CSV table of C-alpha atoms in Angstrom, one decimal:
chain,number,residue,atom,x,y,z
A,1,UNK,CA,-3.5,15.3,-23.2
A,2,UNK,CA,-4.0,18.4,-21.1
A,3,UNK,CA,-1.2,20.8,-20.5
A,4,UNK,CA,1.6,19.5,-18.2
A,5,UNK,CA,3.8,21.2,-15.8
A,6,UNK,CA,6.8,19.6,-14.1
A,7,UNK,CA,8.3,20.8,-10.9
A,8,UNK,CA,11.8,19.7,-9.9
A,9,UNK,CA,12.3,20.2,-6.1
A,10,UNK,CA,16.0,20.3,-5.3
A,11,UNK,CA,16.9,21.5,-8.8
A,12,UNK,CA,20.3,22.8,-7.7
A,13,UNK,CA,21.4,19.1,-7.6
A,14,UNK,CA,24.1,18.3,-10.1
A,15,UNK,CA,21.9,15.4,-11.2
A,16,UNK,CA,19.3,17.9,-12.7
A,17,UNK,CA,20.9,18.0,-16.2
A,18,UNK,CA,20.5,14.3,-16.3
A,19,UNK,CA,16.8,14.6,-15.6
A,20,UNK,CA,16.4,17.5,-18.1
A,21,UNK,CA,18.0,15.3,-20.8
A,22,UNK,CA,15.3,12.7,-20.1
A,23,UNK,CA,12.5,15.2,-20.6
A,24,UNK,CA,14.1,16.3,-23.8
A,25,UNK,CA,14.5,12.7,-25.1
A,26,UNK,CA,10.8,12.0,-24.4
A,27,UNK,CA,9.4,15.4,-25.4
A,28,UNK,CA,7.0,13.9,-28.1
A,29,UNK,CA,5.5,11.3,-25.7
A,30,UNK,CA,5.6,13.6,-22.6
A,31,UNK,CA,5.1,17.2,-23.8
A,32,UNK,CA,5.6,19.3,-20.8
A,33,UNK,CA,4.5,23.0,-21.4
A,34,UNK,CA,6.2,24.4,-18.4
A,35,UNK,CA,9.1,23.6,-16.0
A,36,UNK,CA,9.6,25.0,-12.5
A,37,UNK,CA,13.1,24.4,-11.1
A,38,UNK,CA,13.1,25.0,-7.3
A,39,UNK,CA,15.9,25.0,-4.7
A,40,UNK,CA,16.6,27.0,-1.4
A,41,UNK,CA,20.3,27.4,-2.6
A,42,UNK,CA,19.7,30.2,-5.0
A,43,UNK,CA,23.5,30.3,-6.2
A,44,UNK,CA,23.4,26.6,-7.1
A,45,UNK,CA,20.0,27.1,-8.7
A,46,UNK,CA,21.3,29.9,-10.9
A,47,UNK,CA,24.2,27.8,-12.2
A,48,UNK,CA,22.4,24.4,-12.6
A,49,UNK,CA,19.1,26.0,-13.7
A,50,UNK,CA,21.0,28.1,-16.3
A,51,UNK,CA,22.3,24.9,-17.8
A,52,UNK,CA,18.9,23.4,-17.7
A,53,UNK,CA,17.4,26.3,-19.6
A,54,UNK,CA,20.1,26.1,-22.2
A,55,UNK,CA,19.5,22.3,-22.6
A,56,UNK,CA,15.8,22.8,-23.0
A,57,UNK,CA,16.2,25.6,-25.5
A,58,UNK,CA,18.7,23.6,-27.5
A,59,UNK,CA,16.2,20.7,-27.5
A,60,UNK,CA,13.6,22.8,-29.0
A,61,UNK,CA,11.5,23.6,-25.9
A,62,UNK,CA,9.7,26.9,-26.1
A,63,UNK,CA,7.5,26.9,-23.0
A,64,UNK,CA,8.0,28.6,-19.7
A,65,UNK,CA,11.0,27.8,-17.5
A,66,UNK,CA,10.9,29.3,-14.0
A,67,UNK,CA,13.9,29.2,-11.4
A,68,UNK,CA,12.5,29.9,-8.0
A,69,UNK,CA,13.2,29.4,-4.3
A,70,UNK,CA,9.5,29.7,-3.6
A,71,UNK,CA,8.1,26.2,-3.2
A,72,UNK,CA,4.5,27.3,-3.6
A,73,UNK,CA,5.3,29.0,-7.0
A,74,UNK,CA,7.0,25.8,-8.1
A,75,UNK,CA,4.1,23.6,-7.0
A,76,UNK,CA,1.3,25.8,-8.4
A,77,UNK,CA,-0.5,23.8,-11.1
A,78,UNK,CA,2.3,21.1,-11.4
A,79,UNK,CA,1.2,17.7,-12.8
A,80,UNK,CA,4.4,15.9,-11.8
A,81,UNK,CA,6.7,16.8,-9.0
A,82,UNK,CA,10.2,15.2,-9.0
A,83,UNK,CA,11.9,15.2,-5.5
A,84,UNK,CA,15.7,15.1,-5.1
A,85,UNK,CA,16.5,17.1,-2.0
A,86,UNK,CA,19.5,16.8,0.3
A,87,UNK,CA,18.8,18.1,3.8
A,88,UNK,CA,22.1,19.2,5.3
A,89,UNK,CA,23.8,19.1,1.8
A,90,UNK,CA,27.0,17.1,1.3
A,91,UNK,CA,28.6,18.2,4.6
A,92,UNK,CA,25.9,16.2,6.5
A,93,UNK,CA,26.6,13.2,4.2
A,94,UNK,CA,30.3,13.3,5.1
A,95,UNK,CA,29.6,13.3,8.8
A,96,UNK,CA,27.1,10.5,8.3
A,97,UNK,CA,29.9,8.5,6.7
A,98,UNK,CA,32.7,9.3,9.2
A,99,UNK,CA,31.0,9.0,12.5
A,100,UNK,CA,29.9,5.4,12.1
A,101,UNK,CA,33.4,4.4,11.0
A,102,UNK,CA,34.7,5.4,14.5
A,103,UNK,CA,32.5,2.7,15.9
A,104,UNK,CA,33.4,0.1,13.3
A,105,UNK,CA,30.1,0.5,11.5
A,106,UNK,CA,29.3,1.4,7.8
A,107,UNK,CA,28.1,4.9,7.1
A,108,UNK,CA,26.9,4.4,3.5
A,109,UNK,CA,24.5,7.3,2.7
A,110,UNK,CA,21.3,5.0,2.3
A,111,UNK,CA,22.3,1.8,4.0
A,112,UNK,CA,23.0,1.3,7.7
A,113,UNK,CA,23.8,4.1,10.1
A,114,UNK,CA,24.5,6.7,7.4
A,115,UNK,CA,21.1,6.2,5.7
A,116,UNK,CA,19.4,6.1,9.2
A,117,UNK,CA,20.6,9.6,10.0
A,118,UNK,CA,19.8,10.9,6.6
A,119,UNK,CA,16.3,9.6,7.1
A,120,UNK,CA,15.8,11.4,10.4
A,121,UNK,CA,16.9,14.7,8.7
A,122,UNK,CA,14.8,14.1,5.5
A,123,UNK,CA,11.5,12.4,6.5
A,124,UNK,CA,9.9,15.4,8.2
A,125,UNK,CA,10.8,17.7,5.2
A,126,UNK,CA,9.4,15.3,2.7
A,127,UNK,CA,6.2,14.8,4.7
A,128,UNK,CA,5.7,18.6,4.6
A,129,UNK,CA,6.5,18.6,0.8
A,130,UNK,CA,3.8,15.9,0.3
A,131,UNK,CA,1.1,17.8,2.2
A,132,UNK,CA,1.9,20.9,0.2
A,133,UNK,CA,1.7,18.8,-3.1
A,134,UNK,CA,-1.8,17.8,-2.0
A,135,UNK,CA,-2.8,21.4,-1.4
A,136,UNK,CA,-1.1,23.4,-4.0
A,137,UNK,CA,-0.3,21.2,-7.1
A,138,UNK,CA,-2.8,20.0,-9.7
A,139,UNK,CA,-5.6,17.9,-8.4
A,140,UNK,CA,-4.2,14.7,-9.8
A,141,UNK,CA,-0.6,15.5,-9.3
A,142,UNK,CA,2.1,12.8,-8.7
A,143,UNK,CA,5.1,13.0,-6.6
A,144,UNK,CA,8.0,11.0,-8.1
A,145,UNK,CA,10.7,10.9,-5.5
A,146,UNK,CA,14.4,10.1,-5.8
A,147,UNK,CA,15.3,11.7,-2.5
A,148,UNK,CA,17.3,9.2,-0.4
A,149,UNK,CA,16.8,7.0,1.5
A,150,UNK,CA,14.0,6.5,-1.1
A,151,UNK,CA,12.4,3.4,0.6
A,152,UNK,CA,12.1,4.9,4.0
A,153,UNK,CA,10.6,8.1,2.5
A,154,UNK,CA,8.1,6.0,0.5
A,155,UNK,CA,7.2,4.1,3.7
A,156,UNK,CA,6.5,7.4,5.5
A,157,UNK,CA,4.6,9.2,2.6
A,158,UNK,CA,2.5,6.3,1.5
A,159,UNK,CA,1.3,5.6,5.1
A,160,UNK,CA,1.2,9.1,6.7
A,161,UNK,CA,-0.1,11.2,3.8
A,162,UNK,CA,-2.6,10.8,1.0
A,163,UNK,CA,-0.4,12.0,-1.8
A,164,UNK,CA,0.0,10.1,-5.1
A,165,UNK,CA,3.5,9.0,-5.1
A,166,UNK,CA,6.0,6.5,-6.0
A,167,UNK,CA,9.7,6.0,-5.0
A,168,UNK,CA,12.1,5.4,-7.7
A,169,UNK,CA,15.8,4.3,-7.9
A,170,UNK,CA,18.1,3.9,-10.8
A,171,UNK,CA,19.3,0.4,-9.5
A,172,UNK,CA,16.5,-1.6,-11.1
A,173,UNK,CA,17.0,0.0,-14.5
A,174,UNK,CA,20.7,-0.7,-14.4
A,175,UNK,CA,20.2,-4.3,-13.3
A,176,UNK,CA,17.7,-5.1,-16.0
A,177,UNK,CA,20.0,-3.4,-18.7
A,178,UNK,CA,22.7,-5.9,-17.5
A,179,UNK,CA,20.4,-8.9,-17.7
A,180,UNK,CA,19.4,-7.9,-21.3
A,181,UNK,CA,23.2,-7.5,-22.1
A,182,UNK,CA,24.0,-11.0,-20.8
A,183,UNK,CA,21.0,-12.5,-22.6
A,184,UNK,CA,21.6,-10.6,-25.8
A,185,UNK,CA,17.9,-9.5,-25.8
A,186,UNK,CA,15.4,-7.5,-23.9
A,187,UNK,CA,12.6,-10.0,-24.7
A,188,UNK,CA,12.2,-11.6,-21.3
A,189,UNK,CA,9.9,-11.6,-18.3
A,190,UNK,CA,11.2,-11.2,-14.8
A,191,UNK,CA,10.4,-11.0,-11.1
A,192,UNK,CA,11.9,-8.4,-8.8
A,193,UNK,CA,11.5,-8.3,-5.0
A,194,UNK,CA,12.8,-6.3,-2.1
A,195,UNK,CA,13.0,-2.9,-0.4
A,196,UNK,CA,14.9,0.0,-1.8
A,197,UNK,CA,18.6,-0.9,-1.9
A,198,UNK,CA,17.8,-4.4,-0.5
A,199,UNK,CA,16.5,-6.1,-3.6
A,200,UNK,CA,16.9,-9.0,-6.0
A,201,UNK,CA,15.8,-10.2,-9.5
A,202,UNK,CA,14.6,-13.7,-8.7
A,203,UNK,CA,13.3,-14.9,-12.1
A,204,UNK,CA,14.4,-14.2,-15.6
A,205,UNK,CA,12.6,-16.2,-18.4
A,206,UNK,CA,12.8,-15.7,-22.1
A,207,UNK,CA,9.4,-15.0,-23.6
A,208,UNK,CA,8.0,-18.2,-25.0
A,209,UNK,CA,10.1,-20.4,-22.8
A,210,UNK,CA,9.8,-21.7,-19.2
A,211,UNK,CA,13.3,-22.0,-17.8
A,212,UNK,CA,14.4,-19.6,-15.0
A,213,UNK,CA,17.9,-18.4,-16.0
A,214,UNK,CA,18.5,-16.2,-12.9
A,215,UNK,CA,21.0,-18.5,-11.1
A,216,UNK,CA,23.3,-18.6,-14.2
A,217,UNK,CA,22.9,-14.8,-14.8
A,218,UNK,CA,23.7,-14.0,-11.2
A,219,UNK,CA,27.3,-14.9,-12.0
A,220,UNK,CA,27.3,-12.6,-15.1
A,221,UNK,CA,25.6,-9.4,-13.8
A,222,UNK,CA,27.6,-8.0,-11.0
A,223,UNK,CA,29.0,-4.7,-12.5
A,224,UNK,CA,29.3,-2.2,-9.6
A,225,UNK,CA,27.7,1.3,-9.3
A,226,UNK,CA,30.0,4.4,-9.1
A,227,UNK,CA,29.3,5.0,-5.4
A,228,UNK,CA,29.9,1.3,-4.2
A,229,UNK,CA,33.3,-0.3,-3.9
A,230,UNK,CA,33.3,-3.4,-6.1
A,231,UNK,CA,33.0,-6.8,-4.4
A,232,UNK,CA,33.4,-10.3,-6.0
A,233,UNK,CA,31.0,-12.8,-4.9
A,234,UNK,CA,32.0,-16.4,-4.1
A,235,UNK,CA,30.2,-19.1,-6.2
A,236,UNK,CA,29.0,-20.6,-2.9
A,237,UNK,CA,27.3,-17.4,-1.9
A,238,UNK,CA,25.5,-17.1,-5.2
A,239,UNK,CA,24.5,-20.8,-4.8
A,240,UNK,CA,23.0,-20.1,-1.3
A,241,UNK,CA,21.1,-17.1,-2.5
A,242,UNK,CA,20.7,-17.9,-6.2
A,243,UNK,CA,19.4,-14.6,-7.3
A,244,UNK,CA,20.7,-11.4,-9.0
A,245,UNK,CA,21.4,-9.0,-6.1
A,246,UNK,CA,21.3,-5.2,-6.2
A,247,UNK,CA,24.7,-3.7,-5.9
A,248,UNK,CA,23.8,-2.5,-2.4
A,249,UNK,CA,23.6,-6.2,-1.1
A,250,UNK,CA,27.4,-6.2,-1.0
A,251,UNK,CA,27.1,-4.3,2.3
A,252,UNK,CA,25.2,-7.3,3.8
A,253,UNK,CA,27.0,-10.1,1.8
A,254,UNK,CA,30.5,-8.7,2.5
A,255,UNK,CA,30.1,-6.3,5.4
A,256,UNK,CA,33.7,-6.7,6.9
A,257,UNK,CA,35.3,-6.3,3.4
A,258,UNK,CA,33.2,-3.2,2.7
A,259,UNK,CA,34.0,-1.8,6.1
A,260,UNK,CA,37.8,-2.4,5.5
A,261,UNK,CA,37.6,-0.7,2.2
A,262,UNK,CA,35.9,2.4,3.7
A,263,UNK,CA,38.4,2.6,6.5
A,264,UNK,CA,41.4,2.3,4.1
A,265,UNK,CA,39.9,4.8,1.6
A,266,UNK,CA,41.8,8.1,1.5
A,267,UNK,CA,38.4,9.9,1.3
A,268,UNK,CA,34.8,9.1,1.9
A,269,UNK,CA,32.4,8.9,-1.1
A,270,UNK,CA,30.9,12.1,0.2
A,271,UNK,CA,34.3,13.9,0.0
A,272,UNK,CA,34.8,12.6,-3.4
A,273,UNK,CA,31.4,13.8,-4.5
A,274,UNK,CA,32.2,17.3,-3.0
A,275,UNK,CA,35.2,17.5,-5.4
A,276,UNK,CA,33.2,16.1,-8.4
A,277,UNK,CA,30.4,18.6,-7.7
A,278,UNK,CA,32.7,21.5,-7.5
A,279,UNK,CA,34.2,20.6,-11.0
A,280,UNK,CA,30.8,20.0,-12.4
A,281,UNK,CA,29.5,23.3,-11.2
A,282,UNK,CA,32.4,25.0,-12.9
A,283,UNK,CA,31.5,23.3,-16.1
A,284,UNK,CA,27.7,24.0,-15.7
A,285,UNK,CA,28.4,27.7,-15.3
A,286,UNK,CA,30.0,27.8,-18.8
A,287,UNK,CA,27.2,29.6,-20.9
A,288,UNK,CA,28.4,27.8,-24.0
A,289,UNK,CA,27.4,24.4,-22.5
A,290,UNK,CA,24.1,23.2,-23.8
A,291,UNK,CA,24.2,19.4,-23.0
A,292,UNK,CA,24.9,17.2,-20.0
A,293,UNK,CA,28.6,17.0,-19.8
A,294,UNK,CA,30.1,13.4,-19.9
A,295,UNK,CA,31.9,14.0,-16.5
A,296,UNK,CA,28.5,13.8,-14.8
A,297,UNK,CA,28.6,10.1,-15.2
A,298,UNK,CA,31.3,10.0,-12.5
A,299,UNK,CA,28.7,11.2,-10.0
A,300,UNK,CA,26.6,8.1,-10.2
A,301,UNK,CA,22.9,8.1,-11.0
A,302,UNK,CA,23.2,6.4,-14.4
A,303,UNK,CA,19.8,6.0,-16.0
A,304,UNK,CA,18.2,8.1,-13.2
A,305,UNK,CA,16.3,10.2,-15.8
A,306,UNK,CA,15.3,7.0,-17.7
A,307,UNK,CA,13.5,5.7,-14.6
A,308,UNK,CA,11.9,9.0,-13.7
A,309,UNK,CA,10.6,10.3,-17.1
A,310,UNK,CA,9.4,6.8,-18.3
A,311,UNK,CA,7.4,6.4,-15.1
A,312,UNK,CA,5.9,9.8,-15.6
A,313,UNK,CA,5.0,9.0,-19.2
A,314,UNK,CA,3.3,5.7,-18.4
A,315,UNK,CA,1.1,7.5,-15.8
A,316,UNK,CA,0.3,10.6,-18.0
A,317,UNK,CA,-0.5,8.5,-21.0
A,318,UNK,CA,-2.1,5.7,-19.1
A,319,UNK,CA,0.3,3.3,-20.9
A,320,UNK,CA,0.1,0.8,-17.9
A,321,UNK,CA,3.7,-0.2,-18.5
A,322,UNK,CA,5.6,-2.2,-16.0
A,323,UNK,CA,8.2,-0.4,-13.8
A,324,UNK,CA,10.1,-1.3,-10.6
A,325,UNK,CA,9.1,1.2,-8.1
A,326,UNK,CA,8.5,1.5,-4.3
A,327,UNK,CA,4.7,1.3,-3.7
A,328,UNK,CA,2.4,-0.2,-1.1
A,329,UNK,CA,2.6,-4.0,-1.1
A,330,UNK,CA,-1.1,-4.7,-1.4
A,331,UNK,CA,-0.6,-8.4,-1.5
A,332,UNK,CA,2.3,-8.5,-4.0
A,333,UNK,CA,4.8,-9.9,-1.5
A,334,UNK,CA,3.0,-12.7,0.5
A,335,UNK,CA,5.1,-12.4,3.7
A,336,UNK,CA,4.8,-8.6,4.1
A,337,UNK,CA,1.9,-6.5,5.3
A,338,UNK,CA,-0.3,-4.8,2.6
A,339,UNK,CA,0.6,-1.4,3.8
A,340,UNK,CA,4.3,-1.9,3.7
A,341,UNK,CA,6.3,0.0,1.0
A,342,UNK,CA,8.1,-2.6,-1.0
A,343,UNK,CA,10.0,-2.4,-4.3
A,344,UNK,CA,8.5,-4.6,-6.9
A,345,UNK,CA,7.3,-4.6,-10.5
A,346,UNK,CA,4.3,-2.4,-10.8
A,347,UNK,CA,1.9,-1.4,-13.5
A,348,UNK,CA,1.7,2.4,-13.8
A,349,UNK,CA,-1.2,4.3,-15.3
A,350,UNK,CA,-3.8,7.1,-14.6
A,351,UNK,CA,-5.6,4.9,-12.1
A,352,UNK,CA,-2.5,4.5,-10.1
A,353,UNK,CA,0.0,1.9,-9.1
A,354,UNK,CA,-0.8,-1.9,-9.3
A,355,UNK,CA,2.0,-4.2,-7.9
A,356,UNK,CA,2.5,-7.6,-9.6
A,357,UNK,CA,2.6,-10.7,-7.4
A,358,UNK,CA,5.9,-12.2,-6.5
A,359,UNK,CA,6.2,-15.9,-6.5
A,360,UNK,CA,10.0,-16.7,-6.5
A,361,UNK,CA,12.0,-16.0,-3.3
A,362,UNK,CA,13.5,-18.0,-0.4
A,363,UNK,CA,13.6,-17.6,3.4
A,364,UNK,CA,16.8,-15.6,3.3
A,365,UNK,CA,15.0,-12.8,1.3
A,366,UNK,CA,12.0,-13.0,3.6
A,367,UNK,CA,14.1,-12.7,6.7
A,368,UNK,CA,16.2,-9.8,5.5
A,369,UNK,CA,13.1,-7.9,4.2
A,370,UNK,CA,11.2,-8.4,7.5
A,371,UNK,CA,14.2,-7.2,9.6
A,372,UNK,CA,15.0,-4.2,7.4
A,373,UNK,CA,11.3,-3.3,7.2
A,374,UNK,CA,11.2,-3.3,11.0
A,375,UNK,CA,14.1,-0.9,11.0
A,376,UNK,CA,12.3,1.3,8.4
A,377,UNK,CA,9.2,1.5,10.4
A,378,UNK,CA,11.1,2.4,13.6
A,379,UNK,CA,13.1,4.9,11.8
A,380,UNK,CA,9.9,6.7,10.5
A,381,UNK,CA,8.5,6.7,14.0
A,382,UNK,CA,11.7,8.1,15.4
A,383,UNK,CA,12.0,10.9,12.6
A,384,UNK,CA,8.2,11.9,13.0
A,385,UNK,CA,8.1,11.9,16.8
A,386,UNK,CA,11.7,12.6,17.7
A,387,UNK,CA,11.6,9.3,19.7
A,388,UNK,CA,15.1,8.3,20.9
A,389,UNK,CA,13.9,4.9,22.0
A,390,UNK,CA,12.5,4.2,18.5
A,391,UNK,CA,15.8,5.5,17.1
A,392,UNK,CA,17.9,3.2,19.2
A,393,UNK,CA,15.6,0.2,18.5
A,394,UNK,CA,15.9,0.8,14.7
A,395,UNK,CA,19.6,0.6,14.9
A,396,UNK,CA,19.5,-2.5,17.1
A,397,UNK,CA,17.2,-4.4,14.7
A,398,UNK,CA,19.2,-3.4,11.6
A,399,UNK,CA,21.4,-6.4,10.2
A,400,UNK,CA,24.4,-4.1,9.8
A,401,UNK,CA,24.4,-2.7,13.3
A,402,UNK,CA,22.6,-4.5,16.2
A,403,UNK,CA,25.3,-4.0,18.9
A,404,UNK,CA,24.2,-1.9,21.8
A,405,UNK,CA,27.7,-1.0,23.0
A,406,UNK,CA,28.3,0.6,19.6
A,407,UNK,CA,24.9,1.7,18.6
A,408,UNK,CA,24.1,3.9,21.7
A,409,UNK,CA,27.2,6.1,21.7
A,410,UNK,CA,27.1,6.3,17.8
A,411,UNK,CA,23.5,7.4,18.0
A,412,UNK,CA,24.2,10.1,20.6
A,413,UNK,CA,27.1,11.5,18.6
A,414,UNK,CA,25.2,11.5,15.3
A,415,UNK,CA,22.1,13.2,16.9
A,416,UNK,CA,24.3,15.9,18.4
A,417,UNK,CA,26.1,16.4,15.1
A,418,UNK,CA,22.7,16.9,13.4
A,419,UNK,CA,21.1,19.0,16.2
A,420,UNK,CA,20.4,21.9,13.7
A,421,UNK,CA,18.3,19.5,11.5
A,422,UNK,CA,16.5,17.6,14.3
A,423,UNK,CA,14.3,19.9,16.3
A,424,UNK,CA,12.0,17.1,17.3
A,425,UNK,CA,14.9,15.4,19.1
A,426,UNK,CA,15.9,18.6,20.9
A,427,UNK,CA,12.7,20.1,22.2
């Protein structure tokens, strides 16, 4: 294999040590020769990047590690670019959470009004990154994106740029780990369908057998993620939609309960994360620390590095392994257009991404995916063009919003709060 360089964009993130651990764990199969850690926040980059350097050194890496605020330097010659930026930092996330609550709406950072506003800030920046990857990175470079809202960003980049990219999330990895634990084996085939943070496992069949076990497993695989309040699903609900839902479906299945939990919470999740990050950065600054601290698990993102590094390895080594990623539909989901970005099982190799056909689903899934995809398409248009009509239409079609009397004033307030990041809306 030719020499490989990895560029991490947004390397000041407290998730970076998790990603670096993944590189170290797979160093034999994915032998990077150089790492470029890039962030516009030079103070955070110095702290987090310092720990990353110590991790790599302790893991036996002897190549070049560059910490830089220069995107061009980071991209130069990079084979894989890992995107994990947060436009507006955590303060913008807290506003995304709090403003919708004033209107009786959920402000979760990727789902509903919060994710919508994050998309408006982030899509233009990611489009610029994608174009620069095409111009300045290696000729066959891949952009592996974790930046949220991952599905909307995939929708924009896959249709508005020619960059090689996939959208990734740790949700599918965690869900499949739970299935394996419930079965007592990883020897099973499965179908996975949805959009990012709106997805289901619809089939689980032990290899060599024919029975779909997913309905029974849906009652055994409901462990929540760190950033989502736990909800217990009624048996009748799991009978009506007899599939294993991603954790984010609780915002749709139990909207009022999740809203109540958010309103009653002493702090928003963003405020909790601010405190966690402050403590983590103190730990990261300790020059004796050479491994990812266990406290990082409280931040969420479990198995984040597993998804990212395994996908890169499959592409680099042409392993053609199956991974759940956001990619162009290309016929995999019968009721969605070929160009739509969907989250399904895909084969990953040097020739690109090949989605596997989905055969098991019902009209509930079809209806939800169509509605949320309409929201995503309108959101991309609003972000790219600064189109207020498209922005309002996006909120009106979203299953968690849809009330003009709340959506319009909420949109106006959120746009004003984000004026500094939305020049296309304030020409």
